Coordinates of C-alpha atoms and ligand atoms in Angstrom, one line a residue:
X1 CA 23.7 -91.3 -84.8
X2 CA 22.6 -92.5 -81.4
X3 CA 19.2 -91.4 -80.3
X4 CA 18.4 -91.6 -76.6
X5 CA 16.6 -89.8 -73.8
X6 CA 18.8 -86.7 -74.2
X7 CA 18.3 -86.2 -78.0
X8 CA 17.1 -82.7 -78.8
X9 CA 14.5 -82.3 -81.5
X10 CA 14.4 -79.6 -84.2
X11 CA 12.3 -79.4 -87.4
X12 CA 10.7 -77.5 -90.3
X13 CA 7.1 -76.6 -90.2
X14 CA 5.4 -76.0 -93.5
X15 CA 3.2 -77.4 -96.3
X16 CA 4.5 -79.1 -98.4
X17 CA 7.9 -80.1 -96.8
X18 CA 8.5 -83.3 -98.7
X19 CA 11.2 -81.7 -100.9
X20 CA 12.9 -79.7 -98.1
X21 CA 16.6 -80.1 -97.9
X22 CA 16.7 -78.6 -94.4
X23 CA 16.6 -82.0 -92.7
X24 CA 19.6 -83.3 -94.8
X25 CA 21.6 -80.1 -94.1
X26 CA 20.9 -79.8 -90.4
X27 CA 21.3 -83.5 -89.6
X28 CA 24.7 -83.4 -91.4
X29 CA 25.7 -80.5 -89.3
X30 CA 24.6 -82.1 -86.0
X31 CA 26.5 -85.2 -86.9
X32 CA 29.7 -83.4 -87.9
X33 CA 29.7 -81.5 -84.6
X34 CA 28.8 -84.6 -82.5
X35 CA 25.6 -82.9 -81.3
X36 CA 22.9 -85.3 -79.9
X37 CA 20.0 -83.8 -81.9
X38 CA 17.8 -84.6 -84.9
X39 CA 15.9 -82.4 -87.3
X40 CA 12.7 -83.6 -88.9
X41 CA 10.2 -82.4 -91.5
X42 CA 6.7 -81.6 -90.0
X43 CA 4.0 -81.1 -92.6
X44 CA 1.0 -79.6 -91.0
X45 CA -2.3 -77.8 -91.7
X46 CA -2.6 -76.8 -88.1
X47 CA -0.1 -74.0 -87.4
X48 CA -1.6 -73.0 -84.1
X49 CA -1.5 -76.6 -82.8
X50 CA 2.0 -77.1 -84.2
X51 CA 3.3 -74.0 -82.3
X52 CA 1.6 -75.2 -79.1
X53 CA 3.3 -78.5 -79.7
X54 CA 6.7 -76.8 -80.0
X55 CA 6.2 -75.3 -76.5
X56 CA 4.6 -78.3 -74.9
X57 CA 7.3 -80.7 -76.0
X58 CA 10.1 -78.1 -75.5
X59 CA 11.3 -78.5 -79.1
X60 CA 14.3 -76.3 -79.1
X61 CA 14.0 -74.7 -82.6
X62 CA 12.3 -74.8 -85.9
X63 CA 12.5 -73.5 -89.4
X64 CA 9.3 -72.0 -90.9
X65 CA 8.5 -72.3 -94.6
X66 CA 5.7 -71.8 -97.1
X67 CA 2.9 -71.0 -96.3
X68 CA 3.5 -70.0 -92.7
X69 CA 6.3 -67.4 -92.7
X70 CA 3.9 -64.5 -92.0
X71 CA 1.0 -66.4 -90.5
X72 CA 3.2 -67.5 -87.6
X73 CA 3.9 -64.0 -86.3
X74 CA 0.9 -63.7 -83.9
X75 CA 1.8 -67.0 -82.2
X76 CA 5.3 -66.0 -81.2
X77 CA 6.4 -64.4 -77.9
X78 CA 9.0 -62.1 -79.4
X79 CA 10.0 -61.0 -82.9
X80 CA 13.5 -59.9 -83.9
X81 CA 13.3 -56.2 -85.2
X82 CA 14.6 -57.0 -88.7
X83 CA 12.1 -59.9 -89.0
X84 CA 9.4 -57.6 -87.8
X85 CA 10.3 -55.0 -90.5
X86 CA 10.3 -57.8 -93.1
X87 CA 7.0 -59.2 -91.8
X88 CA 8.1 -62.8 -92.1
X89 CA 9.8 -65.4 -89.9
X90 CA 11.8 -68.4 -91.1
X91 CA 13.4 -69.4 -87.7
X92 CA 12.1 -70.0 -84.2
X93 CA 14.3 -70.3 -81.2
X94 CA 12.8 -71.7 -78.1
X95 CA 14.4 -70.1 -75.1
X96 CA 12.9 -71.5 -71.9
X97 CA 9.5 -72.0 -73.6
X98 CA 9.5 -68.5 -75.0
X99 CA 9.3 -68.7 -78.8
X100 CA 11.5 -66.0 -80.5
X101 CA 11.1 -65.4 -84.3
X102 CA 14.0 -64.4 -86.7
X103 CA 14.5 -64.1 -90.4
X104 CA 17.7 -65.7 -91.6
X105 CA 16.7 -65.6 -95.2
X106 CA 17.7 -61.9 -95.1
X107 CA 21.0 -62.5 -93.3
X108 CA 21.7 -65.6 -95.4
X109 CA 21.2 -63.7 -98.7
X110 CA 23.3 -60.7 -97.4
X111 CA 26.2 -63.0 -96.5
X112 CA 26.0 -64.8 -99.9
X113 CA 26.2 -61.4 -101.6
X114 CA 28.8 -59.8 -99.4
X115 CA 31.2 -62.7 -100.2
X116 CA 31.3 -61.3 -103.7
X117 CA 30.4 -57.6 -103.7
X118 CA 30.7 -54.6 -101.3
X119 CA 27.1 -53.6 -101.2
X120 CA 26.9 -50.0 -99.9
X121 CA 26.0 -47.5 -102.7
X122 CA 25.5 -50.2 -105.3
X123 CA 22.4 -50.4 -107.5
X124 CA 20.3 -53.6 -107.5
X125 CA 17.3 -54.9 -109.5
X126 CA 15.2 -57.4 -107.6
X127 CA 13.1 -59.6 -109.9
X128 CA 10.0 -60.7 -108.0
X129 CA 8.1 -59.2 -105.1
X130 CA 7.2 -62.2 -102.9
X131 CA 8.5 -63.3 -99.5
X132 CA 12.1 -63.8 -100.6
X133 CA 12.2 -60.5 -102.4
X134 CA 10.8 -58.7 -99.3
X135 CA 13.4 -60.3 -97.0
X136 CA 16.3 -59.6 -99.3
X137 CA 15.1 -56.1 -100.3
X138 CA 14.6 -55.0 -96.7
X139 CA 18.1 -56.2 -95.7
X140 CA 19.7 -54.6 -98.8
X141 CA 18.0 -51.3 -98.2
X142 CA 19.4 -51.2 -94.7
X143 CA 22.9 -51.7 -96.2
X144 CA 22.5 -48.6 -98.4
X145 CA 21.8 -50.4 -101.7
X146 CA 19.7 -48.5 -104.3
X147 CA 17.0 -51.0 -105.1
X148 CA 14.4 -51.2 -107.9
X149 CA 11.8 -53.9 -108.2
X150 CA 10.5 -55.7 -111.3
X151 CA 7.5 -58.0 -110.9
X152 CA 4.9 -59.8 -113.0
X153 CA 1.8 -58.4 -111.1
X154 CA 1.7 -54.7 -110.4
X155 CA -0.2 -55.2 -107.1
X156 CA 2.5 -57.1 -105.3
X157 CA 5.3 -55.2 -107.0
X158 CA 3.9 -51.8 -106.1
X159 CA 3.3 -52.8 -102.6
X160 CA 6.9 -54.0 -102.0
X161 CA 8.3 -50.9 -103.8
X162 CA 6.2 -48.7 -101.6
X163 CA 7.5 -50.3 -98.4
X164 CA 11.1 -50.1 -99.7
X165 CA 10.5 -46.6 -101.1
X166 CA 12.0 -47.6 -104.4
X167 CA 10.9 -47.7 -108.1
X168 CA 8.8 -50.4 -109.6
X169 CA 8.4 -51.7 -113.1
X170 CA 6.3 -54.5 -114.4
X171 CA 8.4 -57.4 -115.6
X172 CA 7.0 -57.2 -119.2
X173 CA 8.0 -53.5 -119.4
X174 CA 11.6 -54.0 -118.2
X175 CA 13.9 -51.9 -120.4
X176 CA 17.6 -52.1 -121.0
X177 CA 18.7 -50.9 -117.5
X178 CA 22.2 -51.5 -116.1
X179 CA 22.6 -52.3 -112.5
X180 CA 25.6 -53.5 -110.4
X181 CA 23.6 -56.4 -109.1
X182 CA 20.5 -58.4 -110.1
X183 CA 18.7 -60.8 -107.8
X184 CA 16.2 -63.3 -109.2
X185 CA 13.6 -64.3 -106.6
X186 CA 10.8 -65.9 -108.7
X187 CA 10.3 -69.6 -109.2
X188 CA 10.9 -69.1 -113.0
X189 CA 13.6 -71.6 -114.1
X190 CA 13.1 -74.0 -111.2
X191 CA 12.9 -77.7 -111.9
X192 CA 11.1 -79.0 -114.0
X193 CA 10.9 -75.7 -116.0
X194 CA 14.7 -75.5 -116.3
X195 CA 14.7 -73.9 -119.8
X196 CA 12.9 -70.7 -118.6
X197 CA 14.5 -67.4 -117.7
X198 CA 12.5 -64.5 -116.4
X199 CA 14.4 -61.7 -118.2
X200 CA 15.8 -61.2 -121.8
X201 CA 19.5 -62.1 -122.2
X202 CA 20.5 -58.6 -123.4
X203 CA 19.8 -57.3 -119.8
X204 CA 22.8 -59.3 -118.6
X205 CA 25.7 -56.9 -118.6
X206 CA 29.4 -57.9 -118.4
X207 CA 30.9 -57.3 -114.9
X208 CA 27.6 -57.2 -113.0
X209 CA 26.7 -59.7 -110.3
X210 CA 23.7 -62.0 -110.8
X211 CA 22.3 -64.0 -108.0
X212 CA 19.5 -66.6 -108.4
X213 CA 17.8 -67.8 -105.2
X214 CA 16.6 -71.0 -106.9
X215 CA 18.9 -73.9 -106.0
X216 CA 17.1 -76.7 -108.0
X217 CA 18.8 -76.8 -110.5
X218 CA 22.0 -75.4 -109.0
X219 CA 22.8 -73.5 -112.2
X220 CA 19.6 -72.1 -113.6
X221 CA 19.1 -70.9 -117.2
X222 CA 19.5 -67.3 -116.0
X223 CA 22.9 -68.1 -114.4
X224 CA 24.1 -70.0 -117.5
X225 CA 23.2 -67.0 -119.7
X226 CA 24.8 -64.6 -117.1
X227 CA 28.1 -66.5 -117.2
X228 CA 28.0 -66.5 -121.0
X229 CA 27.7 -62.7 -120.9
X230 CA 30.6 -62.2 -118.5
X231 CA 28.6 -61.6 -115.3
X232 CA 29.7 -62.9 -111.9
X233 CA 27.1 -65.5 -110.7
X234 CA 25.9 -66.6 -107.3
X235 CA 23.7 -69.7 -107.1
X236 CA 20.9 -70.3 -104.6
X237 CA 22.8 -72.9 -102.5
X238 CA 24.9 -70.1 -100.9
X239 CA 21.8 -68.3 -99.5
X240 CA 20.2 -71.6 -98.5
X241 CA 23.3 -72.8 -96.6
X242 CA 23.9 -69.4 -95.0
X243 CA 20.3 -69.1 -93.8
X244 CA 20.6 -72.6 -92.3
X245 CA 24.1 -72.0 -90.8
X246 CA 22.7 -68.9 -89.0
X247 CA 19.9 -71.1 -87.6
X248 CA 22.4 -73.7 -86.5
X249 CA 24.4 -71.0 -84.7
X250 CA 21.3 -69.6 -82.9
X251 CA 20.1 -73.1 -81.9
X252 CA 23.4 -74.6 -80.7
X253 CA 25.6 -71.5 -79.9
X254 CA 28.4 -73.2 -82.0
X255 CA 30.1 -72.3 -85.2
X256 CA 28.3 -74.0 -88.1
X257 CA 30.2 -76.5 -90.2
X258 CA 29.5 -74.7 -93.4
X259 CA 31.5 -77.0 -95.7
X260 CA 29.6 -80.0 -94.4
X261 CA 26.3 -78.3 -94.8
X262 CA 27.1 -77.2 -98.4
X263 CA 28.4 -80.6 -99.4
X264 CA 25.2 -82.3 -98.0
X265 CA 22.9 -80.0 -99.9
X266 CA 25.0 -80.4 -103.2
X267 CA 25.0 -84.1 -102.9
X268 CA 21.3 -84.3 -102.3
X269 CA 20.6 -82.0 -105.2
X270 CA 22.9 -83.9 -107.5
X271 CA 21.2 -87.2 -106.6
X272 CA 17.8 -85.7 -107.1
X273 CA 18.3 -84.1 -110.6
Ligands
LIG301 P1 6.4 -66.1 -103.2 O1 6.2 -65.3 -102.0 O2 5.3 -67.0 -103.7 O3 6.7 -65.1 -104.5 C1 6.8 -65.5 -105.8 C2 7.3 -64.4 -106.7 O4 7.5 -64.9 -108.0 C3 6.2 -63.3 -106.9 O5 6.8 -62.1 -107.1 C4 5.5 -63.8 -108.2 O6 5.0 -62.7 -108.9 C5 6.7 -64.3 -108.9 N1 6.3 -65.3 -109.9 C6 5.8 -66.5 -109.7 N2 5.6 -67.2 -110.9 C7 6.0 -66.4 -111.8 C8 6.0 -66.5 -113.3 N3 5.6 -67.6 -113.9 N4 6.5 -65.4 -114.0 C9 7.0 -64.3 -113.3 N5 6.9 -64.1 -112.0 C10 6.5 -65.2 -111.3 O7 7.6 -67.0 -103.1 P2 9.0 -66.8 -102.3 O8 8.8 -67.3 -100.9 O9 9.4 -65.4 -102.5 O10 10.0 -67.8 -103.0 C11 10.4 -67.5 -104.3 C12 11.5 -68.5 -104.7 O11 12.6 -68.3 -103.9 C13 11.1 -70.0 -104.6 O12 11.7 -70.6 -105.8 C14 11.9 -70.4 -103.4 O13 12.2 -71.8 -103.4 C15 13.1 -69.6 -103.4 N6 13.7 -69.3 -102.1 C16 15.0 -69.7 -102.0 C17 15.7 -69.5 -100.8 C18 17.1 -69.9 -100.6 O14 17.6 -70.0 -99.4 N7 17.9 -70.0 -101.6 C19 15.0 -68.9 -99.7 C20 13.6 -68.5 -99.9 C21 13.0 -68.7 -101.1 P3 3.4 -62.3 -108.8 O15 3.3 -61.3 -107.7 O16 3.1 -61.8 -110.2 O17 2.6 -63.6 -108.5

């Protein structure tokens, strides 16, 4: 890739960002589309300074990751209504030095799900009540899905269930309920703890759809068990690529090269694990 005086800069702001696959994915997309741009990982403790830097240097867009997804809201000029309802931002678009905040985790997850299941009227158990669960739950509720939440700690679980106006159960009390869809949003089963699964196997019912947002490993223990029990499975790469492809579309106005983005992420993960 040729870098010159016209090269446009994008990046991810977070802490830590050393394991982020966003640079790999977005740089592969820019290269495939012949766009003169680069995407870097910016690890920072100084969020306010970083946001001032985005404006001052006219950096055209950024991804926002842990721990800044909610903290960044007061520093932005405009917030998309869905992102505002979720209370978290994962994407900034710089339009003429006005910073606009969006949440493509929500739209990315929806797209990953809608490729496999018509959502309206379906029942869904969300495992976890953190940022990913909040984004996915808010988007699913607006699609007419009947949600319930299971979480380890009652505080966070009850708080998300109250804002989604849905039932909550503590993870340890989860009974033998059957839902059309189950979405796993905790880090349980993530590398290196790849032999962990947050729910008992008997909860995995034949014909249901099980999505895990974890993508390292690509096939978690939960997804392996779900397959063994006749469930349809969706791994975390789909959500990750769709949230990134939506960012690419917002930043460039072009159709994202989804195959290229998926391949780059898969290759990086296969090399890593
Ligand atoms: P978060 O806000 O920190 O929430 C973590 C959630 O997991 C909380 O509900 C927490 O429960 C629960 N949890 C943590 N450790 C647990 C354990 N040992 N047993 C049971 N529950 C546990 O994190 P997040 O931002 O939602 O991210 C969660 C996962 O999603 C991460 O693995 C992240 O990489 C992944 N993610 C993937 C994508 C994608 O595009 N595929 C996008 C966003 C996030 P408590 O309330 O009890 O602490």
